[in-house]
mmCIF file of C-alpha atoms in Angstrom:
data_model
loop_
_atom_site.group_PDB
_atom_site.id
_atom_site.type_symbol
_atom_site.label_atom_id
_atom_site.label_comp_id
_atom_site.label_asym_id
_atom_site.label_seq_id
_atom_site.Cartn_x
_atom_site.Cartn_y
_atom_site.Cartn_z
ATOM 1 C CA MET A 1 -31.748 -1.517 -22.674
ATOM 2 C CA SER A 2 -28.977 1.011 -23.173
ATOM 3 C CA GLU A 3 -25.560 0.444 -21.631
ATOM 4 C CA PRO A 4 -24.194 2.932 -19.077
ATOM 5 C CA PRO A 5 -21.977 5.679 -20.504
ATOM 6 C CA ILE A 6 -18.207 5.384 -20.566
ATOM 7 C CA ASP A 7 -16.577 7.723 -18.085
ATOM 8 C CA ARG A 8 -13.936 10.240 -19.267
ATOM 9 C CA SER A 9 -14.536 9.429 -22.938
ATOM 10 C CA ASP A 10 -13.244 12.882 -23.854
ATOM 11 C CA GLU A 11 -9.796 11.821 -22.663
ATOM 12 C CA PHE A 12 -9.546 8.292 -23.961
ATOM 13 C CA HIS A 13 -11.647 7.060 -26.863
ATOM 14 C CA LEU A 14 -12.183 3.335 -26.406
ATOM 15 C CA LYS A 15 -15.025 3.017 -28.887
ATOM 16 C CA GLU A 16 -12.703 1.086 -31.196
ATOM 17 C CA LEU A 17 -12.177 -1.496 -28.471
ATOM 18 C CA VAL A 18 -15.248 -3.460 -29.601
ATOM 19 C CA LYS A 19 -13.636 -3.996 -33.016
ATOM 20 C CA MET A 20 -10.365 -5.360 -31.630
ATOM 21 C CA GLN A 21 -9.327 -8.940 -31.134
ATOM 22 C CA ALA A 22 -8.688 -9.935 -27.514
ATOM 23 C CA GLU A 23 -4.888 -9.619 -27.729
ATOM 24 C CA GLU A 24 -4.976 -6.109 -29.208
ATOM 25 C CA ALA A 25 -7.703 -4.979 -26.819
ATOM 26 C CA VAL A 26 -5.810 -6.211 -23.749
ATOM 27 C CA THR A 27 -2.605 -4.537 -24.941
ATOM 28 C CA THR A 28 -4.510 -1.269 -25.472
ATOM 29 C CA LEU A 29 -5.979 -1.444 -21.972
ATOM 30 C CA LEU A 30 -2.632 -2.236 -20.377
ATOM 31 C CA GLU A 31 -0.986 0.686 -22.193
ATOM 32 C CA ARG A 32 -3.665 3.039 -20.917
ATOM 33 C CA ALA A 33 -3.551 1.676 -17.369
ATOM 34 C CA ALA A 34 0.235 2.065 -17.310
ATOM 35 C CA GLU A 35 0.011 5.589 -18.738
ATOM 36 C CA LEU A 36 -2.332 6.519 -15.878
ATOM 37 C CA ARG A 37 0.043 4.844 -13.388
ATOM 38 C CA SER A 38 -2.836 2.683 -12.197
ATOM 39 C CA SER A 39 -2.271 0.126 -9.466
ATOM 40 C CA ASP A 40 -5.025 -2.222 -10.715
ATOM 41 C CA LEU A 41 -6.987 -3.042 -13.856
ATOM 42 C CA PHE A 42 -10.451 -4.596 -13.424
ATOM 43 C CA ILE A 43 -12.731 -6.524 -15.772
ATOM 44 C CA LEU A 44 -16.078 -6.828 -13.981
ATOM 45 C CA SER A 45 -19.044 -8.922 -15.121
ATOM 46 C CA GLU A 46 -22.283 -6.955 -14.686
ATOM 47 C CA GLY A 47 -24.858 -9.294 -16.261
ATOM 48 C CA ARG A 48 -25.790 -7.364 -19.436
ATOM 49 C CA TYR A 49 -22.257 -6.039 -20.056
ATOM 50 C CA ALA A 50 -18.744 -6.019 -18.637
ATOM 51 C CA THR A 51 -17.119 -2.970 -17.087
ATOM 52 C CA ILE A 52 -13.420 -2.209 -17.511
ATOM 53 C CA ALA A 53 -11.968 0.051 -14.831
ATOM 54 C CA VAL A 54 -8.690 1.026 -13.191
ATOM 55 C CA ARG A 55 -7.688 2.066 -9.710
ATOM 56 C CA ARG A 56 -5.730 5.297 -10.019
ATOM 57 C CA LEU A 57 -4.434 7.173 -6.968
ATOM 58 C CA GLY A 58 -6.618 4.924 -4.820
ATOM 59 C CA THR A 59 -9.853 5.742 -6.675
ATOM 60 C CA VAL A 60 -11.662 3.448 -9.120
ATOM 61 C CA GLU A 61 -12.268 5.046 -12.535
ATOM 62 C CA LYS A 62 -14.255 3.466 -15.352
ATOM 63 C CA LEU A 63 -12.512 3.185 -18.717
ATOM 64 C CA ALA A 64 -14.982 1.315 -20.918
ATOM 65 C CA VAL A 65 -18.033 -0.890 -21.201
ATOM 66 C CA VAL A 66 -17.953 -3.939 -23.481
ATOM 67 C CA SER A 67 -20.285 -6.822 -24.241
ATOM 68 C CA VAL A 68 -20.460 -9.854 -21.983
ATOM 69 C CA GLU A 69 -18.876 -11.981 -24.699
ATOM 70 C CA GLN A 70 -15.956 -9.632 -25.253
ATOM 71 C CA GLY A 71 -15.429 -9.398 -21.505
ATOM 72 C CA ARG A 72 -15.108 -13.185 -21.367
ATOM 73 C CA GLN A 73 -12.660 -13.146 -24.275
ATOM 74 C CA LEU A 74 -10.479 -10.557 -22.537
ATOM 75 C CA ILE A 75 -10.498 -12.543 -19.295
ATOM 76 C CA SER A 76 -9.674 -15.795 -21.126
ATOM 77 C CA HIS A 77 -6.766 -14.137 -22.954
ATOM 78 C CA ILE A 78 -5.280 -12.828 -19.720
ATOM 79 C CA LYS A 79 -5.795 -16.168 -17.922
ATOM 80 C CA ALA A 80 -4.068 -18.023 -20.751
ATOM 81 C CA ASN A 81 -1.047 -15.717 -20.542
ATOM 82 C CA ALA A 82 -0.966 -16.135 -16.751
ATOM 83 C CA ARG A 83 -1.012 -19.947 -17.172
ATOM 84 C CA MET A 84 -4.398 -20.309 -15.523
ATOM 85 C CA ASP A 85 -7.142 -22.779 -16.474
ATOM 86 C CA ILE A 86 -9.349 -20.837 -18.910
ATOM 87 C CA ALA A 87 -12.142 -23.444 -18.611
ATOM 88 C CA GLU A 88 -12.447 -23.022 -14.818
ATOM 89 C CA ARG A 89 -14.842 -20.207 -13.946
ATOM 90 C CA ARG A 90 -16.401 -21.523 -10.749
ATOM 91 C CA ARG A 91 -13.372 -21.300 -8.460
ATOM 92 C CA PRO A 92 -11.089 -18.385 -7.533
ATOM 93 C CA MET A 93 -7.677 -18.598 -9.209
ATOM 94 C CA ASP A 94 -4.396 -16.734 -9.128
ATOM 95 C CA GLY A 95 -1.638 -16.321 -11.672
ATOM 96 C CA ARG A 96 1.219 -14.122 -12.802
ATOM 97 C CA TRP A 97 1.979 -12.515 -16.152
ATOM 98 C CA ILE A 98 4.933 -10.411 -17.302
ATOM 99 C CA GLN A 99 4.235 -8.428 -20.482
ATOM 100 C CA ASP A 100 6.544 -6.212 -22.513
ATOM 101 C CA LEU A 101 4.737 -3.193 -23.965
ATOM 102 C CA SER A 102 6.122 -0.606 -26.354
ATOM 103 C CA THR A 103 7.832 1.534 -23.704
ATOM 104 C CA ARG A 104 7.631 -0.466 -20.474
ATOM 105 C CA ARG A 105 7.465 -3.890 -18.866
ATOM 106 C CA LEU A 106 4.517 -4.786 -16.654
ATOM 107 C CA ASP A 107 4.683 -7.424 -13.929
ATOM 108 C CA MET A 108 1.107 -8.446 -13.128
ATOM 109 C CA ARG A 109 -0.573 -10.498 -10.425
ATOM 110 C CA VAL A 110 -3.786 -11.957 -11.847
ATOM 111 C CA SER A 111 -6.765 -12.900 -9.680
ATOM 112 C CA THR A 112 -10.193 -14.175 -10.699
ATOM 113 C CA VAL A 113 -13.279 -14.785 -8.595
ATOM 114 C CA PRO A 114 -16.789 -16.047 -9.488
ATOM 115 C CA THR A 115 -19.606 -13.552 -8.861
ATOM 116 C CA LEU A 116 -23.368 -13.439 -9.267
ATOM 117 C CA HIS A 117 -23.122 -12.282 -12.908
ATOM 118 C CA GLY A 118 -19.986 -14.151 -13.974
ATOM 119 C CA GLU A 119 -16.244 -14.058 -13.527
ATOM 120 C CA ASP A 120 -14.408 -10.934 -12.321
ATOM 121 C CA LEU A 121 -10.715 -10.400 -12.981
ATOM 122 C CA THR A 122 -8.242 -8.107 -11.243
ATOM 123 C CA LEU A 123 -4.749 -7.324 -12.488
ATOM 124 C CA ARG A 124 -2.348 -5.853 -9.903
ATOM 125 C CA LEU A 125 0.147 -3.867 -11.981
ATOM 126 C CA TRP A 126 3.800 -3.133 -11.347
ATOM 127 C CA ASP A 127 5.639 -1.064 -13.942
ATOM 128 C CA HIS A 128 9.312 -2.086 -13.979
ATOM 129 C CA SER A 129 10.291 1.292 -15.448
ATOM 130 C CA LEU A 130 9.160 3.019 -12.233
ATOM 131 C CA GLY A 131 11.312 0.794 -10.023
ATOM 132 C CA LEU A 132 11.024 0.378 -6.281
ATOM 133 C CA LEU A 133 10.705 3.456 -4.112
ATOM 134 C CA SER A 134 13.517 4.401 -1.765
ATOM 135 C CA LEU A 135 12.967 5.576 1.810
ATOM 136 C CA ASP A 136 13.128 9.244 0.826
ATOM 137 C CA GLN A 137 10.366 8.759 -1.773
ATOM 138 C CA LEU A 138 7.711 7.469 0.642
ATOM 139 C CA GLY A 139 6.578 10.907 1.813
ATOM 140 C CA MET A 140 8.315 10.910 5.186
ATOM 141 C CA SER A 141 9.870 14.006 6.703
ATOM 142 C CA LYS A 142 13.625 14.054 7.322
ATOM 143 C CA THR A 143 13.002 13.357 11.000
ATOM 144 C CA GLU A 144 10.775 10.368 10.165
ATOM 145 C CA ILE A 145 13.356 8.950 7.723
ATOM 146 C CA ASN A 146 16.113 9.256 10.313
ATOM 147 C CA THR A 147 13.919 7.576 12.925
ATOM 148 C CA LEU A 148 13.135 4.670 10.591
ATOM 149 C CA MET A 149 16.791 4.280 9.570
ATOM 150 C CA TYR A 150 17.800 4.234 13.239
ATOM 151 C CA MET A 151 15.459 1.268 13.817
ATOM 152 C CA LEU A 152 16.542 -0.531 10.626
ATOM 153 C CA HIS A 153 20.186 -0.469 11.676
ATOM 154 C CA HIS A 154 19.536 -2.406 14.875
ATOM 155 C CA PRO A 155 21.093 -5.888 14.645
ATOM 156 C CA ALA A 156 17.965 -7.514 16.084
ATOM 157 C CA GLY A 157 14.401 -6.692 17.004
ATOM 158 C CA LEU A 158 10.894 -6.410 15.583
ATOM 159 C CA LEU A 159 9.734 -3.542 13.372
ATOM 160 C CA LEU A 160 6.038 -3.493 12.485
ATOM 161 C CA VAL A 161 4.430 -1.671 9.559
ATOM 162 C CA THR A 162 0.685 -1.340 10.088
ATOM 163 C CA GLY A 163 -2.399 0.036 8.404
ATOM 164 C CA PRO A 164 -5.467 -1.097 6.446
ATOM 165 C CA THR A 165 -5.212 -2.937 3.131
ATOM 166 C CA GLY A 166 -4.000 -0.748 0.279
ATOM 167 C CA THR A 167 -2.112 1.837 2.336
ATOM 168 C CA GLY A 168 1.359 1.044 1.022
ATOM 169 C CA LYS A 169 2.689 -1.217 3.786
ATOM 170 C CA THR A 170 4.437 -3.535 1.335
ATOM 171 C CA THR A 171 5.972 -0.557 -0.462
ATOM 172 C CA THR A 172 7.449 0.656 2.828
ATOM 173 C CA LEU A 173 8.814 -2.807 3.601
ATOM 174 C CA TYR A 174 10.425 -3.103 0.172
ATOM 175 C CA ALA A 175 11.953 0.367 0.509
ATOM 176 C CA SER A 176 13.391 -0.771 3.853
ATOM 177 C CA LEU A 177 14.784 -3.962 2.305
ATOM 178 C CA LYS A 178 16.264 -1.940 -0.553
ATOM 179 C CA HIS A 179 18.058 0.203 2.025
ATOM 180 C CA LEU A 180 19.344 -2.836 3.941
ATOM 181 C CA ASN A 181 20.330 -4.836 0.851
ATOM 182 C CA ASP A 182 23.948 -3.678 0.611
ATOM 183 C CA GLY A 183 25.544 -7.133 0.385
ATOM 184 C CA THR A 184 26.578 -7.323 4.038
ATOM 185 C CA ARG A 185 23.420 -9.044 5.290
ATOM 186 C CA LYS A 186 21.586 -12.245 4.397
ATOM 187 C CA ILE A 187 17.961 -11.237 3.863
ATOM 188 C CA ASN A 188 15.071 -13.707 3.619
ATOM 189 C CA THR A 189 11.437 -12.846 2.911
ATOM 190 C CA LEU A 190 8.201 -14.775 3.433
ATOM 191 C CA GLU A 191 5.473 -13.487 1.125
ATOM 192 C CA ASP A 192 1.964 -14.290 -0.090
ATOM 193 C CA PRO A 193 2.485 -13.729 -2.968
ATOM 194 C CA ILE A 194 5.939 -12.409 -3.896
ATOM 195 C CA GLU A 195 5.198 -8.866 -5.046
ATOM 196 C CA TYR A 196 8.529 -7.809 -6.592
ATOM 197 C CA ALA A 197 11.718 -9.715 -7.378
ATOM 198 C CA LEU A 198 14.651 -8.278 -5.423
ATOM 199 C CA GLU A 199 18.158 -9.162 -6.575
ATOM 200 C CA GLY A 200 20.274 -10.428 -3.715
ATOM 201 C CA VAL A 201 17.290 -11.206 -1.462
ATOM 202 C CA ARG A 202 16.169 -14.772 -0.776
ATOM 203 C CA GLN A 203 12.402 -14.677 -1.371
ATOM 204 C CA SER A 204 9.995 -17.487 -0.482
ATOM 205 C CA GLN A 205 6.258 -17.753 -1.121
ATOM 206 C CA THR A 206 3.622 -19.553 0.904
ATOM 207 C CA ASN A 207 1.735 -22.360 -0.807
ATOM 208 C CA ALA A 208 -1.666 -23.244 0.652
ATOM 209 C CA LYS A 209 -2.056 -26.284 -1.632
ATOM 210 C CA LEU A 210 1.054 -27.837 -0.100
ATOM 211 C CA GLY A 211 0.145 -26.750 3.415
ATOM 212 C CA LEU A 212 3.113 -24.361 3.443
ATOM 213 C CA ASP A 213 1.869 -21.426 5.498
ATOM 214 C CA PHE A 214 3.669 -18.540 7.201
ATOM 215 C CA PRO A 215 4.451 -20.340 10.516
ATOM 216 C CA GLU A 216 6.012 -23.399 8.851
ATOM 217 C CA LEU A 217 7.924 -21.315 6.298
ATOM 218 C CA LEU A 218 9.195 -18.993 9.026
ATOM 219 C CA ARG A 219 10.471 -21.901 11.132
ATOM 220 C CA SER A 220 12.333 -23.228 8.076
ATOM 221 C CA VAL A 221 13.805 -19.847 7.160
ATOM 222 C CA LEU A 222 15.185 -19.456 10.684
ATOM 223 C CA ARG A 223 17.401 -22.478 9.958
ATOM 224 C CA GLN A 224 18.862 -20.650 6.937
ATOM 225 C CA ALA A 225 20.948 -18.312 9.163
ATOM 226 C CA PRO A 226 19.394 -15.015 7.993
ATOM 227 C CA ASP A 227 20.289 -11.598 9.397
ATOM 228 C CA VAL A 228 17.029 -9.972 8.300
ATOM 229 C CA ILE A 229 13.624 -11.601 7.872
ATOM 230 C CA MET A 230 10.610 -9.963 6.271
ATOM 231 C CA VAL A 231 7.231 -11.518 7.061
ATOM 232 C CA GLY A 232 4.589 -10.401 4.570
ATOM 233 C CA GLU A 233 1.836 -10.383 7.192
ATOM 234 C CA ILE A 234 1.371 -11.511 10.782
ATOM 235 C CA ARG A 235 -2.134 -12.933 10.709
ATOM 236 C CA ASP A 236 -2.240 -15.781 13.223
ATOM 237 C CA LYS A 237 -0.993 -16.898 16.639
ATOM 238 C CA ASP A 238 1.812 -19.138 15.368
ATOM 239 C CA THR A 239 3.289 -16.454 13.094
ATOM 240 C CA ALA A 240 3.064 -13.830 15.848
ATOM 241 C CA SER A 241 4.801 -15.960 18.467
ATOM 242 C CA THR A 242 7.480 -17.195 16.026
ATOM 243 C CA ALA A 243 8.216 -13.650 14.802
ATOM 244 C CA VAL A 244 8.627 -12.420 18.395
ATOM 245 C CA ARG A 245 10.829 -15.406 19.236
ATOM 246 C CA ALA A 246 12.997 -14.778 16.144
ATOM 247 C CA SER A 247 13.349 -11.102 17.097
ATOM 248 C CA ASN A 248 14.470 -12.064 20.595
ATOM 249 C CA SER A 249 17.009 -14.562 19.273
ATOM 250 C CA GLY A 250 19.161 -12.155 17.271
ATOM 251 C CA HIS A 251 17.279 -11.495 14.019
ATOM 252 C CA LEU A 252 15.941 -8.238 12.628
ATOM 253 C CA VAL A 253 12.326 -9.003 11.698
ATOM 254 C CA LEU A 254 10.205 -6.688 9.548
ATOM 255 C CA ALA A 255 6.507 -7.494 9.329
ATOM 256 C CA THR A 256 3.121 -6.026 8.436
ATOM 257 C CA LEU A 257 0.085 -6.107 10.673
ATOM 258 C CA HIS A 258 -3.455 -4.795 10.415
ATOM 259 C CA SER A 259 -3.822 -2.077 13.045
ATOM 260 C CA PRO A 260 -5.321 1.434 12.720
ATOM 261 C CA THR A 261 -2.636 3.268 14.726
ATOM 262 C CA ALA A 262 0.975 2.769 15.805
ATOM 263 C CA ALA A 263 0.115 2.405 19.491
ATOM 264 C CA GLY A 264 -2.757 0.037 18.680
ATOM 265 C CA ALA A 265 -0.373 -2.394 16.978
ATOM 266 C CA VAL A 266 0.874 -3.586 20.372
ATOM 267 C CA GLN A 267 -2.598 -4.696 21.444
ATOM 268 C CA SER A 268 -3.207 -6.258 18.009
ATOM 269 C CA LEU A 269 -0.079 -8.393 18.339
ATOM 270 C CA VAL A 270 -0.908 -9.390 21.930
ATOM 271 C CA ALA A 271 -4.420 -10.339 20.778
ATOM 272 C CA LEU A 272 -2.774 -12.688 18.262
ATOM 273 C CA GLY A 273 -0.991 -14.474 21.102
ATOM 274 C CA ALA A 274 2.335 -12.648 21.475
ATOM 275 C CA HIS A 275 3.436 -12.600 25.129
ATOM 276 C CA PRO A 276 3.638 -8.981 26.400
ATOM 277 C CA TYR A 277 6.911 -9.594 28.260
ATOM 278 C CA PHE A 278 8.744 -11.059 25.258
ATOM 279 C CA LEU A 279 7.206 -8.448 22.945
ATOM 280 C CA SER A 280 8.425 -5.633 25.168
ATOM 281 C CA GLY A 281 11.960 -6.979 24.950
ATOM 282 C CA CYS A 282 12.166 -7.151 21.131
ATOM 283 C CA LEU A 283 9.875 -4.440 19.747
ATOM 284 C CA LEU A 284 11.893 -1.661 18.088
ATOM 285 C CA GLY A 285 8.992 0.405 16.812
ATOM 286 C CA VAL A 286 5.850 0.671 14.738
ATOM 287 C CA VAL A 287 5.220 2.535 11.492
ATOM 288 C CA ALA A 288 1.492 3.139 10.943
ATOM 289 C CA GLN A 289 0.508 4.644 7.616
ATOM 290 C CA ARG A 290 -2.186 5.884 5.280
ATOM 291 C CA LEU A 291 -2.015 7.053 1.656
ATOM 292 C CA VAL A 292 -3.341 10.450 0.549
ATOM 293 C CA ARG A 293 -3.424 11.994 -2.898
ATOM 294 C CA THR A 294 -1.079 14.911 -3.558
ATOM 295 C CA LEU A 295 -2.336 18.050 -5.247
ATOM 296 C CA CYS A 296 -1.299 18.654 -8.835
ATOM 297 C CA PRO A 297 1.387 21.389 -8.609
ATOM 298 C CA LYS A 298 0.307 22.892 -11.935
ATOM 299 C CA CYS A 299 -3.339 23.553 -11.092
ATOM 300 C CA ARG A 300 -3.762 23.559 -7.316
ATOM 301 C CA VAL A 301 -5.942 26.427 -6.084
ATOM 302 C CA ARG A 302 -4.866 28.728 -3.252
ATOM 303 C CA TYR A 303 -7.481 29.732 -0.670
ATOM 304 C CA ASP A 304 -7.343 32.558 1.849
ATOM 305 C CA PHE A 305 -7.854 31.512 5.457
ATOM 306 C CA SER A 306 -7.087 34.808 7.183
ATOM 307 C CA GLU A 307 -10.388 34.562 9.058
ATOM 308 C CA SER A 308 -9.150 31.357 10.725
ATOM 309 C CA PRO A 309 -5.680 32.290 12.012
ATOM 310 C CA ASP A 310 -5.572 29.367 14.450
ATOM 311 C CA THR A 311 -5.860 26.694 11.739
ATOM 312 C CA PHE A 312 -2.269 25.497 12.113
ATOM 313 C CA ARG A 313 -1.595 26.536 15.704
ATOM 314 C CA ASP A 314 -1.441 22.899 16.824
ATOM 315 C CA ILE A 315 1.592 22.278 14.584
ATOM 316 C CA ASP A 316 3.454 25.586 14.935
ATOM 317 C CA ASP A 317 6.436 23.719 16.372
ATOM 318 C CA LEU A 318 6.672 21.527 13.233
ATOM 319 C CA LEU A 319 6.408 24.254 10.590
ATOM 320 C CA GLU A 320 9.388 25.683 8.735
ATOM 321 C CA PRO A 321 9.556 29.404 7.867
ATOM 322 C CA GLY A 322 7.049 30.226 5.102
ATOM 323 C CA GLU A 323 4.892 27.162 5.682
ATOM 324 C CA GLY A 324 1.279 27.323 6.847
ATOM 325 C CA THR A 325 0.546 30.597 5.049
ATOM 326 C CA ALA A 326 -2.201 29.225 2.794
ATOM 327 C CA ILE A 327 -4.538 26.312 2.169
ATOM 328 C CA TYR A 328 -4.700 24.682 -1.256
ATOM 329 C CA GLY A 329 -7.407 22.675 -2.984
ATOM 330 C CA PRO A 330 -7.678 20.655 -6.211
ATOM 331 C CA GLY A 331 -8.045 22.388 -9.555
ATOM 332 C CA GLY A 332 -7.995 20.427 -12.801
ATOM 333 C CA CYS A 333 -5.758 20.396 -15.874
ATOM 334 C CA GLU A 334 -4.535 18.118 -18.660
ATOM 335 C CA GLU A 335 -1.507 17.057 -16.613
ATOM 336 C CA CYS A 336 -3.679 15.477 -13.898
ATOM 337 C CA TYR A 337 -6.531 14.414 -16.215
ATOM 338 C CA GLN A 338 -8.819 17.056 -14.641
ATOM 339 C CA VAL A 339 -8.923 15.395 -11.199
ATOM 340 C CA GLY A 340 -6.690 17.921 -9.386
ATOM 341 C CA TYR A 341 -4.373 15.275 -7.936
ATOM 342 C CA SER A 342 -1.225 13.897 -9.542
ATOM 343 C CA ALA A 343 0.249 11.279 -7.183
ATOM 344 C CA ARG A 344 0.007 9.780 -3.714
ATOM 345 C CA THR A 345 2.151 10.110 -0.626
ATOM 346 C CA GLY A 346 2.318 8.476 2.752
ATOM 347 C CA LEU A 347 0.965 9.837 6.010
ATOM 348 C CA PHE A 348 2.839 8.261 8.924
ATOM 349 C CA GLU A 349 2.870 7.658 12.653
ATOM 350 C CA ILE A 350 6.276 6.358 13.741
ATOM 351 C CA LEU A 351 6.454 5.058 17.284
ATOM 352 C CA THR A 352 9.945 4.374 18.623
ATOM 353 C CA VAL A 353 9.994 2.090 21.641
ATOM 354 C CA ASN A 354 11.918 3.470 24.646
ATOM 355 C CA GLN A 355 12.232 2.208 28.219
ATOM 356 C CA GLU A 356 8.967 3.821 29.333
ATOM 357 C CA ILE A 357 7.042 2.227 26.463
ATOM 358 C CA ARG A 358 8.714 -1.146 27.103
ATOM 359 C CA ARG A 359 7.418 -1.083 30.680
ATOM 360 C CA LEU A 360 3.918 -0.228 29.437
ATOM 361 C CA VAL A 361 3.979 -3.036 26.851
ATOM 362 C CA SER A 362 5.274 -5.514 29.424
ATOM 363 C CA ARG A 363 2.375 -4.889 31.803
ATOM 364 C CA GLY A 364 -0.246 -4.870 29.022
ATOM 365 C CA ALA A 365 -1.093 -1.160 29.191
ATOM 366 C CA PRO A 366 -3.914 0.116 26.930
ATOM 367 C CA SER A 367 -3.022 1.728 23.614
ATOM 368 C CA HIS A 368 -3.917 5.280 24.732
ATOM 369 C CA GLU A 369 -1.270 5.113 27.477
ATOM 370 C CA ILE A 370 1.315 3.875 24.977
ATOM 371 C CA GLU A 371 0.337 6.653 22.580
ATOM 372 C CA GLN A 372 0.723 9.334 25.262
ATOM 373 C CA ALA A 373 4.153 7.977 26.144
ATOM 374 C CA GLY A 374 5.036 8.038 22.454
ATOM 375 C CA ILE A 375 3.910 11.657 22.115
ATOM 376 C CA ARG A 376 6.139 12.607 25.037
ATOM 377 C CA SER A 377 9.089 11.101 23.160
ATOM 378 C CA GLY A 378 8.280 12.754 19.814
ATOM 379 C CA LEU A 379 5.510 10.702 18.172
ATOM 380 C CA VAL A 380 3.595 12.783 15.606
ATOM 381 C CA VAL A 381 0.070 11.323 15.505
ATOM 382 C CA PHE A 382 -2.008 11.193 12.330
ATOM 383 C CA ARG A 383 -3.963 14.346 13.212
ATOM 384 C CA ARG A 384 -0.840 16.522 13.412
ATOM 385 C CA GLY A 385 0.824 14.806 10.459
ATOM 386 C CA ALA A 386 -2.250 15.410 8.309
ATOM 387 C CA LEU A 387 -2.368 19.090 9.284
ATOM 388 C CA LEU A 388 1.315 19.382 8.394
ATOM 389 C CA LYS A 389 0.772 18.067 4.861
ATOM 390 C CA VAL A 390 -2.126 20.516 4.396
ATOM 391 C CA ALA A 391 -0.016 23.398 5.734
ATOM 392 C CA ARG A 392 2.739 22.544 3.266
ATOM 393 C CA GLY A 393 0.327 22.508 0.329
ATOM 394 C CA ILE A 394 0.971 18.813 -0.341
ATOM 395 C CA THR A 395 -2.671 17.771 -0.079
ATOM 396 C CA SER A 396 -6.112 19.193 0.673
ATOM 397 C CA THR A 397 -8.342 19.070 3.733
ATOM 398 C CA GLU A 398 -10.950 17.209 1.659
ATOM 399 C CA GLU A 399 -8.449 14.464 0.867
ATOM 400 C CA ILE A 400 -7.426 14.088 4.507
ATOM 401 C CA LEU A 401 -11.071 13.754 5.576
ATOM 402 C CA ARG A 402 -11.642 11.190 2.815
ATOM 403 C CA ASP A 403 -8.738 8.907 3.685
ATOM 404 C CA VAL A 404 -8.168 9.205 7.429
ATOM 405 C CA PRO A 405 -10.892 8.026 9.864
ATOM 406 C CA ALA A 406 -12.526 10.798 11.891
ATOM 407 C CA GLU A 407 -11.507 9.320 15.254
ATOM 408 C CA GLN A 408 -7.841 9.479 14.257
ATOM 409 C CA LEU A 409 -8.263 13.162 13.373
ATOM 410 C CA GLY A 410 -9.909 13.936 16.705
ATOM 411 C CA LEU A 411 -13.182 14.890 14.999
ATOM 412 C CA GLU A 412 -15.548 12.531 16.819
ATOM 413 C CA ASP A 413 -17.660 13.705 19.726
#
């Protein structure tokens, strides 16, 4: 049987990969993944062959197809460098590998998992040359940045960053820590795993084998006299209640949570066991986010929408002079590898908690009431924020519909 074709072979010829030894082949793949600014590199066992792919701008793209044997060799080489047991293929494993390439240094989280056809491997890539993003590089408007900075400069309280997996929550938290890390505060983090090493920040990692989970680690960190605590994820009752208690006792706590909207985060935390009264007293705000691809500035295509003059009427109050005069879509050029998009940016809902919202949280009000109170105090919901990025030519309507659920855009019946 013939193997499936290699995608995008006109851009990157990997036919020579089959002739390379494992070390050279892995280096070649890492160079290409870094050149594409990929977030992940995958080696996937398919039965008759192994697929090599990357995740670029949130979309999986195939790079090459190799034999089953070569796929195993590549996985074994990476596992050896990450100090993982190369003989163990039946259990999931995790490791870490830092590799210096010709022009950059890659810090990689390595994860393997057994599947029906063999072992799959995922490399989460961080290019040191790109550095950590600052607050003004996340894609927030000036108003949103100022709102976030206002919350970060509170001496105590709870700030939640929410959204599905892969929407940049950790990036936002690290940008916040980078802003706070000026030498005047003692900052401790609790992570699973530690994503990036931050100079001057005391970082701790959970360890399931030792029974060291978030609740126990958080209780221990509280005895270290921190000013700021970052909790990688609130995922259980003990972590939720301890984080709320720490926020009420004079610490600034930053944490991630899985919730689709900013207002919905309150109910998510209460569902995990946080007491509404204590939560209302410590909650500073919620940053909910999504990631959307940005149009390539060199090849984006302008479209006339004169027959739909009301397209941006809902956000007239947010537009600057000259904005909202056109709609743009993806083109395709060498700069963006013919996909029409060149980067990603954040789409945000930032809910600041005021006295009205505190009263609603305290009595366990539903999320739609909290959202309406937030809108009255300036909350820009996803629907309006998405329209604003389209009006400014940052992204396309197709991209918004692809990445933001219909109910959050007000498109459901």
